[in-house]
Coordinates of C-alpha atoms in Angstrom, one line a residue:
Chain A
M1 CA 30.4 132.6 119.0
T2 CA 33.6 130.4 118.4
G3 CA 37.0 132.1 118.6
T4 CA 37.4 132.3 115.4
D5 CA 34.1 134.5 115.1
R6 CA 35.9 136.2 118.0
F7 CA 39.4 136.7 115.8
F8 CA 37.6 137.8 112.4
R9 CA 35.3 140.3 114.5
A10 CA 38.1 142.2 115.7
L11 CA 39.7 142.4 112.9
C12 CA 37.2 143.9 111.3
W13 CA 37.3 146.4 113.6
V14 CA 40.7 147.4 113.1
V15 CA 40.4 147.6 109.2
A16 CA 37.4 149.9 109.7
L17 CA 38.6 151.7 111.8
G18 CA 41.7 152.2 109.8
V19 CA 39.9 153.7 107.4
V20 CA 38.0 155.8 108.9
V21 CA 41.8 157.1 109.9
F22 CA 42.9 156.3 106.5
M23 CA 39.7 159.2 104.8
L24 CA 39.6 162.1 107.0
L25 CA 43.5 162.0 107.5
P26 CA 43.9 163.9 104.4
L27 CA 41.7 166.3 105.1
A28 CA 43.1 166.8 108.4
I29 CA 46.4 166.8 107.5
T30 CA 45.2 169.8 105.0
V31 CA 43.8 171.9 107.6
L32 CA 46.4 172.0 109.7
V33 CA 49.2 172.6 107.0
S34 CA 46.5 175.8 105.5
F35 CA 47.9 177.0 109.2
S36 CA 51.6 176.7 108.8
S37 CA 53.4 179.6 109.2
S38 CA 55.8 177.2 106.8
Q39 CA 56.2 176.9 103.8
V40 CA 57.8 173.9 103.4
Y41 CA 54.4 171.7 105.3
T42 CA 55.9 170.8 108.1
L43 CA 54.1 168.5 111.2
P44 CA 54.3 169.7 113.2
P45 CA 54.1 173.5 112.5
P46 CA 56.7 175.3 113.7
E47 CA 54.8 177.9 114.3
W48 CA 50.6 178.8 113.6
S49 CA 50.0 181.5 111.6
F50 CA 47.3 183.2 109.4
R51 CA 49.2 183.5 106.8
W52 CA 48.4 182.1 103.8
Y53 CA 45.4 183.0 104.2
Q54 CA 46.8 185.8 103.9
A55 CA 48.0 185.0 100.2
L56 CA 44.5 183.6 99.1
T57 CA 44.1 187.7 98.3
R58 CA 47.3 188.2 95.9
R59 CA 46.3 185.2 94.4
A60 CA 45.4 186.3 90.7
G61 CA 41.6 185.0 89.3
L62 CA 40.9 183.0 92.8
M63 CA 37.9 185.1 93.4
D64 CA 37.1 185.4 89.9
A65 CA 37.2 181.1 89.7
L66 CA 35.5 181.2 93.2
L67 CA 32.6 183.4 91.6
L68 CA 32.6 181.1 88.4
S69 CA 32.0 177.5 89.3
L70 CA 29.3 179.3 91.9
N71 CA 27.5 180.3 89.1
L72 CA 27.9 177.3 86.5
A73 CA 26.9 174.9 90.4
L74 CA 23.8 176.8 90.8
I75 CA 22.5 177.3 88.0
S76 CA 23.0 173.8 86.2
T77 CA 21.6 172.8 89.3
A78 CA 18.8 175.0 88.6
V79 CA 18.1 173.5 85.1
S80 CA 18.3 170.2 86.4
L81 CA 16.3 170.2 88.9
M82 CA 13.4 171.2 86.8
L83 CA 14.3 169.0 83.8
G84 CA 14.9 165.4 86.0
T85 CA 11.5 166.7 88.3
A86 CA 9.5 166.6 84.5
A87 CA 12.1 163.6 83.4
A88 CA 11.2 161.6 87.0
I89 CA 6.9 163.2 86.8
G90 CA 7.0 161.6 83.0
V91 CA 8.4 158.0 83.9
A92 CA 6.4 157.9 87.0
R93 CA 2.9 158.6 85.6
G94 CA 3.2 158.1 82.2
Q95 CA 2.8 155.5 79.7
V96 CA 6.8 155.6 79.1
R97 CA 8.3 152.4 76.6
G98 CA 11.2 151.4 78.0
R99 CA 11.4 152.6 81.8
A100 CA 14.2 151.1 83.4
A101 CA 16.5 152.3 79.6
L102 CA 15.3 155.5 80.0
A103 CA 16.7 155.6 83.5
T104 CA 19.4 153.4 83.3
F105 CA 20.3 156.2 80.1
A106 CA 19.7 159.1 82.9
V107 CA 22.6 158.1 85.3
S108 CA 24.8 156.8 82.6
P109 CA 26.6 159.9 82.4
L110 CA 27.7 159.1 85.7
M111 CA 29.9 156.1 84.4
M112 CA 31.2 158.0 81.5
P113 CA 35.1 159.0 81.8
G114 CA 34.9 162.0 82.3
L115 CA 37.6 163.3 80.2
V116 CA 36.1 161.4 77.2
L117 CA 33.4 163.2 78.0
G118 CA 35.3 166.6 77.5
V119 CA 37.0 165.7 74.3
A120 CA 33.7 164.7 72.8
M121 CA 31.9 168.2 73.9
L122 CA 35.2 170.2 73.1
Q123 CA 34.8 168.5 69.4
F124 CA 31.0 168.6 69.2
F125 CA 30.7 172.1 70.7
R126 CA 33.4 173.2 67.8
E127 CA 31.6 170.9 65.8
I128 CA 28.6 173.4 65.4
G129 CA 30.4 176.6 65.6
L130 CA 30.4 177.7 69.7
R131 CA 32.7 179.3 70.5
D132 CA 31.6 181.0 74.0
A133 CA 33.6 179.6 77.0
Y134 CA 30.7 180.2 79.7
W135 CA 28.2 178.5 77.6
S136 CA 30.2 175.5 77.2
L137 CA 30.9 175.0 80.6
L138 CA 26.8 175.7 81.7
L139 CA 25.7 172.8 79.3
A140 CA 28.5 170.9 80.3
H141 CA 28.0 171.8 83.6
V142 CA 23.9 170.1 83.5
V143 CA 24.9 167.2 82.1
I144 CA 26.6 166.6 84.8
T145 CA 24.2 167.5 87.5
L146 CA 21.3 165.8 85.9
P147 CA 22.5 162.4 86.6
F148 CA 22.3 163.1 90.5
V149 CA 19.0 164.7 90.1
M150 CA 17.6 161.7 88.1
R151 CA 18.6 159.4 90.5
T152 CA 16.8 160.4 93.6
L153 CA 14.3 161.6 92.0
L154 CA 13.6 158.8 90.2
A155 CA 13.8 156.7 93.3
A156 CA 12.1 159.0 95.2
M157 CA 8.7 159.4 92.4
G158 CA 8.5 155.7 92.6
S159 CA 7.8 155.2 95.9
F160 CA 5.1 158.5 95.7
D161 CA 1.6 158.5 96.3
F162 CA 0.5 160.5 93.2
A163 CA -3.3 160.4 94.9
L164 CA -2.6 163.2 97.0
V165 CA -1.4 165.3 93.6
D166 CA -4.7 163.8 92.1
A167 CA -6.3 165.1 95.3
A168 CA -5.7 168.5 94.9
R169 CA -6.0 168.7 91.0
T170 CA -10.1 167.9 92.4
L171 CA -10.0 170.5 94.3
G172 CA -9.4 173.5 91.4
M173 CA -5.0 173.3 91.7
S174 CA -3.3 173.0 88.0
Y175 CA -0.7 170.5 87.4
P176 CA 2.7 172.7 87.5
R177 CA 0.8 174.5 90.9
A178 CA 0.3 171.0 91.9
V179 CA 3.3 169.8 91.6
L180 CA 5.2 173.3 93.3
R181 CA 2.7 173.0 96.4
V182 CA 2.6 169.1 97.1
L183 CA 4.7 167.1 95.1
I184 CA 8.0 169.1 96.2
P185 CA 7.2 169.6 99.1
N186 CA 6.1 166.9 100.1
L187 CA 9.2 164.7 98.8
A188 CA 12.4 167.4 100.1
P189 CA 14.6 165.4 101.0
A190 CA 15.3 164.2 97.7
Y191 CA 15.6 167.2 96.6
L192 CA 18.3 168.0 98.7
T193 CA 19.5 165.2 98.9
G194 CA 19.6 165.2 94.9
G195 CA 20.1 168.6 94.5
L196 CA 23.1 168.8 97.5
F197 CA 25.0 166.3 95.6
A198 CA 24.7 167.6 91.4
F199 CA 26.0 171.2 92.9
L200 CA 29.0 170.1 94.5
A201 CA 29.9 167.6 91.3
S202 CA 29.6 170.9 89.3
M203 CA 31.4 172.7 91.8
D204 CA 34.7 170.0 91.7
N205 CA 34.8 169.9 89.2
Y206 CA 38.0 169.2 86.5
P207 CA 37.8 166.3 83.2
I208 CA 35.8 167.8 81.0
S209 CA 35.8 171.7 82.4
I210 CA 39.1 171.1 82.0
F211 CA 38.4 171.1 77.9
L212 CA 35.8 173.8 77.8
T213 CA 38.1 176.7 79.5
D214 CA 39.5 179.3 78.1
A215 CA 41.9 182.1 78.9
F216 CA 39.2 184.3 80.9
N217 CA 36.6 181.2 82.3
R218 CA 38.4 179.1 84.8
T219 CA 36.7 177.5 87.2
L220 CA 38.3 176.7 91.1
P221 CA 39.6 173.2 90.6
I222 CA 41.1 174.1 87.1
R223 CA 42.7 177.4 88.9
M224 CA 43.5 175.3 92.1
L225 CA 45.5 173.0 90.0
Q226 CA 47.0 175.8 87.9
Y227 CA 48.6 177.2 91.1
M228 CA 49.6 173.8 92.7
E229 CA 51.8 173.3 89.2
E230 CA 53.3 176.6 89.2
S231 CA 53.9 178.3 92.7
P232 CA 53.0 175.0 95.5
D233 CA 52.3 177.0 98.7
P234 CA 49.9 176.3 101.4
S235 CA 47.4 178.6 100.1
I236 CA 46.3 176.4 98.3
A237 CA 45.4 173.8 101.6
A238 CA 43.9 177.3 103.3
I239 CA 41.4 177.1 99.8
S240 CA 40.9 173.6 100.3
T241 CA 40.4 174.1 104.1
G242 CA 37.3 176.5 103.2
L243 CA 36.2 173.3 100.5
I244 CA 36.1 171.6 103.8
L245 CA 34.4 173.9 105.6
L246 CA 31.7 174.1 103.1
A247 CA 31.6 170.4 102.8
V248 CA 31.1 170.0 106.9
I249 CA 28.2 172.8 106.9
A250 CA 26.2 171.2 103.9
L251 CA 26.8 168.2 105.5
A252 CA 25.3 169.2 109.3
V253 CA 22.1 170.9 107.5
A254 CA 21.5 167.6 105.4
A255 CA 22.3 164.9 107.5
R256 CA 20.0 166.9 110.6
T257 CA 17.5 167.2 107.8
V258 CA 17.3 164.0 106.2
G259 CA 19.7 162.3 108.2
L260 CA 23.7 160.4 107.3
N261 CA 22.1 157.4 106.3
R262 CA 18.9 158.6 103.8
L263 CA 22.0 160.4 102.3
I264 CA 24.0 157.9 100.9
Q265 CA 20.9 155.9 99.8
G266 CA 20.2 158.6 96.9
Chain B
M1 CA -9.1 160.0 79.2
T2 CA -7.0 158.4 81.3
A3 CA -5.0 156.8 78.7
T4 CA -4.7 160.4 76.7
R5 CA -3.9 162.2 79.5
A6 CA -0.8 159.2 80.6
D7 CA 0.4 159.6 77.3
R8 CA -0.1 164.0 77.3
I9 CA 2.7 163.2 81.1
G10 CA 4.8 160.9 79.9
L11 CA 5.6 163.6 77.2
L12 CA 7.7 165.5 80.0
V13 CA 10.1 163.3 79.6
L14 CA 10.9 164.9 76.1
P15 CA 13.2 168.2 77.5
G16 CA 15.9 165.9 79.8
L17 CA 15.7 163.2 77.5
A18 CA 16.5 165.2 74.2
Y19 CA 19.3 167.6 76.3
L20 CA 21.2 164.8 77.5
G21 CA 20.8 162.9 73.2
L22 CA 22.2 166.3 71.9
I23 CA 24.5 167.3 75.4
Y24 CA 25.7 164.0 76.4
A25 CA 24.9 161.1 73.5
L26 CA 25.6 162.7 70.1
P27 CA 28.8 164.0 70.6
L28 CA 30.1 160.9 72.7
F29 CA 28.5 159.3 68.9
L30 CA 30.5 161.8 66.9
L31 CA 33.4 161.0 69.0
L32 CA 33.4 156.9 68.3
L33 CA 32.5 157.8 64.6
K34 CA 35.9 160.4 64.5
S35 CA 37.9 158.1 65.8
F36 CA 37.0 155.4 63.1
R37 CA 38.4 158.0 60.2
D38 CA 41.0 158.5 58.7
A39 CA 42.0 162.4 57.5
T40 CA 40.4 162.4 54.4
G41 CA 37.0 161.1 56.1
A42 CA 37.5 157.4 54.6
F43 CA 36.5 154.5 57.1
S44 CA 39.4 153.5 58.8
V45 CA 40.9 152.0 61.7
A46 CA 45.1 153.0 61.2
E47 CA 44.8 154.9 64.1
F48 CA 43.9 151.8 66.4
V49 CA 46.3 149.7 64.6
Q50 CA 49.2 152.1 64.9
I51 CA 48.2 152.5 69.2
F52 CA 48.6 149.0 70.0
G53 CA 51.4 148.3 67.6
D54 CA 53.5 151.1 69.5
P55 CA 55.6 149.7 72.1
L56 CA 55.3 153.2 74.2
Q57 CA 51.9 152.8 73.9
R58 CA 51.3 149.1 75.3
S59 CA 53.0 150.1 77.6
I60 CA 51.2 153.4 78.6
M61 CA 48.4 150.9 78.7
A62 CA 49.1 147.9 80.9
R63 CA 50.3 150.8 82.9
T64 CA 46.7 151.9 83.3
L65 CA 44.7 148.7 83.4
R66 CA 47.3 147.7 85.8
V67 CA 47.0 150.2 88.5
A68 CA 42.8 150.5 88.1
F69 CA 43.4 146.6 89.1
L70 CA 44.7 147.4 92.0
V71 CA 43.4 150.6 93.1
T72 CA 40.1 148.2 92.7
L73 CA 41.4 145.3 94.5
L74 CA 43.4 147.5 97.6
A75 CA 40.0 148.9 97.3
L76 CA 37.5 145.6 97.8
V77 CA 40.3 145.1 100.6
I78 CA 39.5 147.5 103.1
A79 CA 36.1 147.7 101.7
W80 CA 34.6 144.4 102.9
P81 CA 35.2 144.2 106.5
T82 CA 34.0 148.0 106.7
A83 CA 31.6 147.6 105.4
I84 CA 30.9 144.3 107.6
V85 CA 31.0 146.6 110.6
M86 CA 29.3 149.4 109.4
R87 CA 26.2 146.8 109.1
R88 CA 26.0 146.2 113.2
A89 CA 27.8 149.4 114.3
K90 CA 24.5 151.5 116.2
G91 CA 24.3 155.4 116.6
G92 CA 27.3 157.3 117.3
W93 CA 29.7 155.0 114.9
L94 CA 27.7 154.3 112.2
S95 CA 27.6 158.6 112.0
L96 CA 31.3 158.4 112.4
F97 CA 31.8 155.8 108.8
L98 CA 29.2 157.7 107.4
V99 CA 31.2 160.5 107.4
A100 CA 33.9 159.3 106.8
M101 CA 32.7 158.2 103.6
I102 CA 29.9 160.7 102.8
L103 CA 32.4 164.1 104.4
P104 CA 35.8 163.4 101.7
M105 CA 33.2 162.2 98.6
S106 CA 32.0 165.4 99.2
L107 CA 35.1 167.1 98.3
G108 CA 36.4 167.1 94.8
V109 CA 39.1 165.5 93.4
V110 CA 42.1 168.3 93.2
V111 CA 41.7 168.8 97.2
K112 CA 42.7 164.9 97.9
A113 CA 44.6 164.9 94.7
F114 CA 46.5 167.9 97.1
A115 CA 46.6 166.8 100.6
W116 CA 48.0 163.1 99.2
S117 CA 50.7 164.9 97.3
I118 CA 51.6 166.8 101.0
L119 CA 51.2 163.3 102.7
F120 CA 54.0 161.8 100.7
R121 CA 56.2 164.0 100.1
T122 CA 59.4 162.8 101.5
N123 CA 59.9 165.1 104.5
G124 CA 55.4 164.2 104.6
F125 CA 53.8 162.9 107.1
I126 CA 53.9 159.1 105.9
N127 CA 57.9 159.4 106.4
Q128 CA 57.7 161.1 109.5
A129 CA 55.6 158.7 110.9
M130 CA 57.5 155.3 109.7
M131 CA 60.6 157.1 110.8
A132 CA 59.2 157.1 114.2
L133 CA 57.5 153.9 114.4
G134 CA 61.2 153.0 113.1
L135 CA 60.1 151.4 109.9
T136 CA 62.7 153.0 107.6
D137 CA 65.4 154.9 109.0
A138 CA 66.0 157.3 105.6
P139 CA 62.7 158.8 104.5
V140 CA 61.6 156.7 101.7
R141 CA 60.5 158.1 98.2
L142 CA 57.1 157.8 98.0
L143 CA 55.7 160.8 95.4
F144 CA 56.1 159.9 91.7
T145 CA 55.6 155.8 92.5
E146 CA 53.1 153.5 91.4
T147 CA 52.0 152.3 95.2
A148 CA 51.4 156.6 96.3
L149 CA 49.5 156.0 92.9
V150 CA 47.3 152.8 94.3
I151 CA 46.5 154.2 97.9
G152 CA 46.1 157.8 96.9
A153 CA 43.4 156.2 94.3
A154 CA 41.8 154.0 96.8
N155 CA 41.1 156.0 99.2
V156 CA 39.5 158.5 96.5
F157 CA 36.8 156.1 95.1
L158 CA 37.0 154.2 98.5
P159 CA 33.4 154.8 99.4
F160 CA 32.1 154.1 96.0
M161 CA 33.3 150.2 96.8
V162 CA 32.3 150.5 100.5
L163 CA 28.3 152.2 100.2
P164 CA 27.3 149.0 97.5
I165 CA 28.5 146.4 99.5
Y166 CA 27.1 148.5 102.6
A167 CA 23.9 148.6 101.0
V168 CA 23.4 144.9 100.1
L169 CA 24.4 143.8 103.3
Q170 CA 21.7 146.2 105.1
Q171 CA 18.9 144.3 103.7
Q172 CA 20.4 140.8 104.4
D173 CA 18.6 139.5 107.8
P174 CA 21.7 139.6 110.5
N175 CA 20.2 136.8 112.0
L176 CA 21.1 134.8 108.7
P177 CA 24.1 134.3 109.9
D178 CA 23.6 132.4 113.5
A179 CA 20.9 130.8 111.4
A180 CA 23.6 128.4 109.5
A181 CA 25.5 127.9 112.5
T182 CA 22.5 127.0 113.7
L183 CA 22.4 124.5 111.5
G184 CA 26.0 123.8 112.4
A185 CA 27.9 125.3 109.6
G186 CA 31.5 126.6 110.5
P187 CA 32.6 130.2 110.3
Y188 CA 34.3 129.7 106.7
Q189 CA 30.8 127.8 105.8
R190 CA 28.6 130.6 106.3
F191 CA 31.2 133.3 105.2
F192 CA 31.5 131.3 101.7
K193 CA 28.3 129.8 101.6
V194 CA 26.3 132.5 103.2
I195 CA 27.0 136.0 103.8
L196 CA 29.4 136.2 100.8
P197 CA 27.1 134.8 98.3
L198 CA 24.1 137.3 99.0
A199 CA 26.1 140.3 99.6
L200 CA 27.6 139.6 95.0
P201 CA 25.9 142.0 93.2
G202 CA 26.9 145.0 95.8
V203 CA 31.0 143.6 95.6
V204 CA 30.5 143.5 91.8
A205 CA 28.6 147.7 91.2
G206 CA 31.0 148.5 94.3
C207 CA 34.5 146.9 91.2
A208 CA 32.8 147.7 88.4
F209 CA 32.3 151.4 89.4
V210 CA 36.3 151.7 90.9
F211 CA 37.5 150.0 88.5
S212 CA 36.2 152.7 85.4
M213 CA 37.3 155.3 87.3
A214 CA 40.2 153.8 87.7
V215 CA 41.2 153.5 84.5
S216 CA 41.0 157.3 83.3
M217 CA 41.2 158.8 86.1
Y218 CA 43.4 161.8 85.2
V219 CA 43.8 164.6 88.4
I220 CA 45.1 162.5 91.0
P221 CA 48.5 160.8 88.4
S222 CA 48.6 163.9 87.5
L223 CA 48.9 165.6 91.0
I224 CA 51.0 161.8 92.6
I225 CA 53.5 160.0 89.7
G226 CA 53.7 163.6 87.5
E227 CA 54.4 163.2 83.5
R228 CA 57.2 160.8 83.7
Q229 CA 55.4 157.3 84.2
Q230 CA 51.7 158.2 81.7
T231 CA 48.4 156.6 81.7
V232 CA 46.0 156.8 79.2
A233 CA 43.9 159.3 80.8
M234 CA 47.4 162.1 80.5
Q235 CA 48.1 161.0 77.4
I236 CA 44.0 161.8 76.2
A237 CA 44.6 165.5 77.8
R238 CA 48.0 166.1 76.6
S239 CA 47.5 164.8 73.0
F240 CA 44.6 167.5 73.0
L241 CA 46.1 170.4 75.3
F242 CA 49.8 170.1 74.1
L243 CA 50.3 168.5 71.8
R244 CA 47.3 168.7 69.1
N245 CA 47.2 165.8 67.8
E246 CA 43.3 165.8 67.5
Q247 CA 43.6 161.7 65.9
L248 CA 45.5 160.4 68.1
G249 CA 43.3 161.9 71.1
S250 CA 40.1 160.4 70.1
S251 CA 41.4 156.8 69.4
L252 CA 42.7 157.0 73.0
S253 CA 39.2 158.2 74.1
T254 CA 37.4 155.7 71.8
I255 CA 39.4 152.8 73.3
L256 CA 39.2 154.0 77.2
L257 CA 35.0 154.5 76.7
L258 CA 35.3 150.8 75.2
I259 CA 36.6 150.1 78.2
A260 CA 34.2 152.2 80.8
V261 CA 31.0 150.5 79.2
S262 CA 32.2 146.6 78.5
V263 CA 33.0 147.5 82.3
V264 CA 29.3 148.6 83.2
L265 CA 27.6 146.5 81.2
G266 CA 29.5 143.2 81.6
S267 CA 28.8 144.5 85.5
S268 CA 25.3 145.0 85.2
W269 CA 24.9 142.0 83.4
L270 CA 26.2 139.7 86.3
A271 CA 24.1 141.6 89.2
A272 CA 21.3 140.4 87.3
R273 CA 22.8 136.8 87.0
L274 CA 23.3 136.4 90.3
G275 CA 20.3 138.1 91.6
A276 CA 18.3 136.6 89.0
R277 CA 20.1 133.4 90.9
Q278 CA 18.9 134.4 94.1

């Protein structure tokens, strides 16, 4: 190894460690200020306190927003898993023309500007006379979650040995039953990864949801941004800390069952 | 018998396909149509002519593209060394790098943009750190600057640059650079003739993803830079949510859509060509 090599390798390590700090610092700071007694985000905090967590109980509409977001994320992920399972089996096993184009189309909502999708859906729902905000949000959130599910399921079923399903059918299982008892348990890691990222994408979506809400149906990200504009105190950091905790738990579970490296290959 | 069964199984793609066609593709198509029509419903590009003729709209578009370009560049410059290190890292180190990418990725953009708006405050962490290090005597205004926006956005989109590059580097034979060295290639030659060309598809994919997200981001600029320096995405939201000027909003959406689609199509064409050359 030459001197130049050593220099570049050291430089890469410096940058990479800097990147770790760069990525985790904002989260760490958020957690720290949420436990501060101060109103103005000074660090280190003058005193530790839970006052911003207590303040959450006085935040109007927070619980409703959280429940709505959980509701949308759960139902849309479940619907996407069903649509996605059927479509991925169809692509893997059926005689479908233009498989590659189909796969690209199914994943393409990921690459569209969210705001533009929101605008398009707003106008479309209005055109067909759908005025209910909850249903508009739910229909839209299936479009948000489906690409994540499709991406992992298409990859997983591409390398799945369908002889197992055929064997189960020979032993007398119906096709849906064979899928449920043989295919899905075998592809559990893909279902977990796809489902997890789909769920999180729905929980976090702002740019599409903002066009479809009304006064009674505000999702959590929309409420949070509204709080930031109205009274940006550290109680928002307390909500964020809750979400960070949720993500840490979800990742810990996923890392134990699937492994971190598998998680990014979806 | 088998052929008919395969046909029947192929029908399973229909529900998902029909859903995306109806709730996703059709609305986008109608939006495109609408932006090429005037108030009477006749075909017209008048709205686009007006947008491109307006100096304010032109400067907003220029800022949007400039910021997206700088975000992509910054992300690429720090993502490359990170991906190189990640490929060689093992065990606890690799886990640390992966967590640093995946944990922020699984959090909402509202949470991260809020965190950056705290960090960039005049009395915030970054100013305190800079003063402690003696880089500056008085606090610097960071919030509401384009620099802050570029840094914050690069942070949010960085995993989408690192992971594709890491994925292609992983597929490379780790002994390849050493083999090139044995054959007499110097460090620069090894980089430009061996490592970089093989990693280019990942670089192209990462850049396309980051650029198309950065060009249409909305939450990050509205929290970090505010209303004073608009981007195209903020204009779209404003024209629908406050100004009720839907014609303008639709046309701007079409412009953003065309930029995003051409970046995605262009990059996959480029990646396919680069892949074919190897």
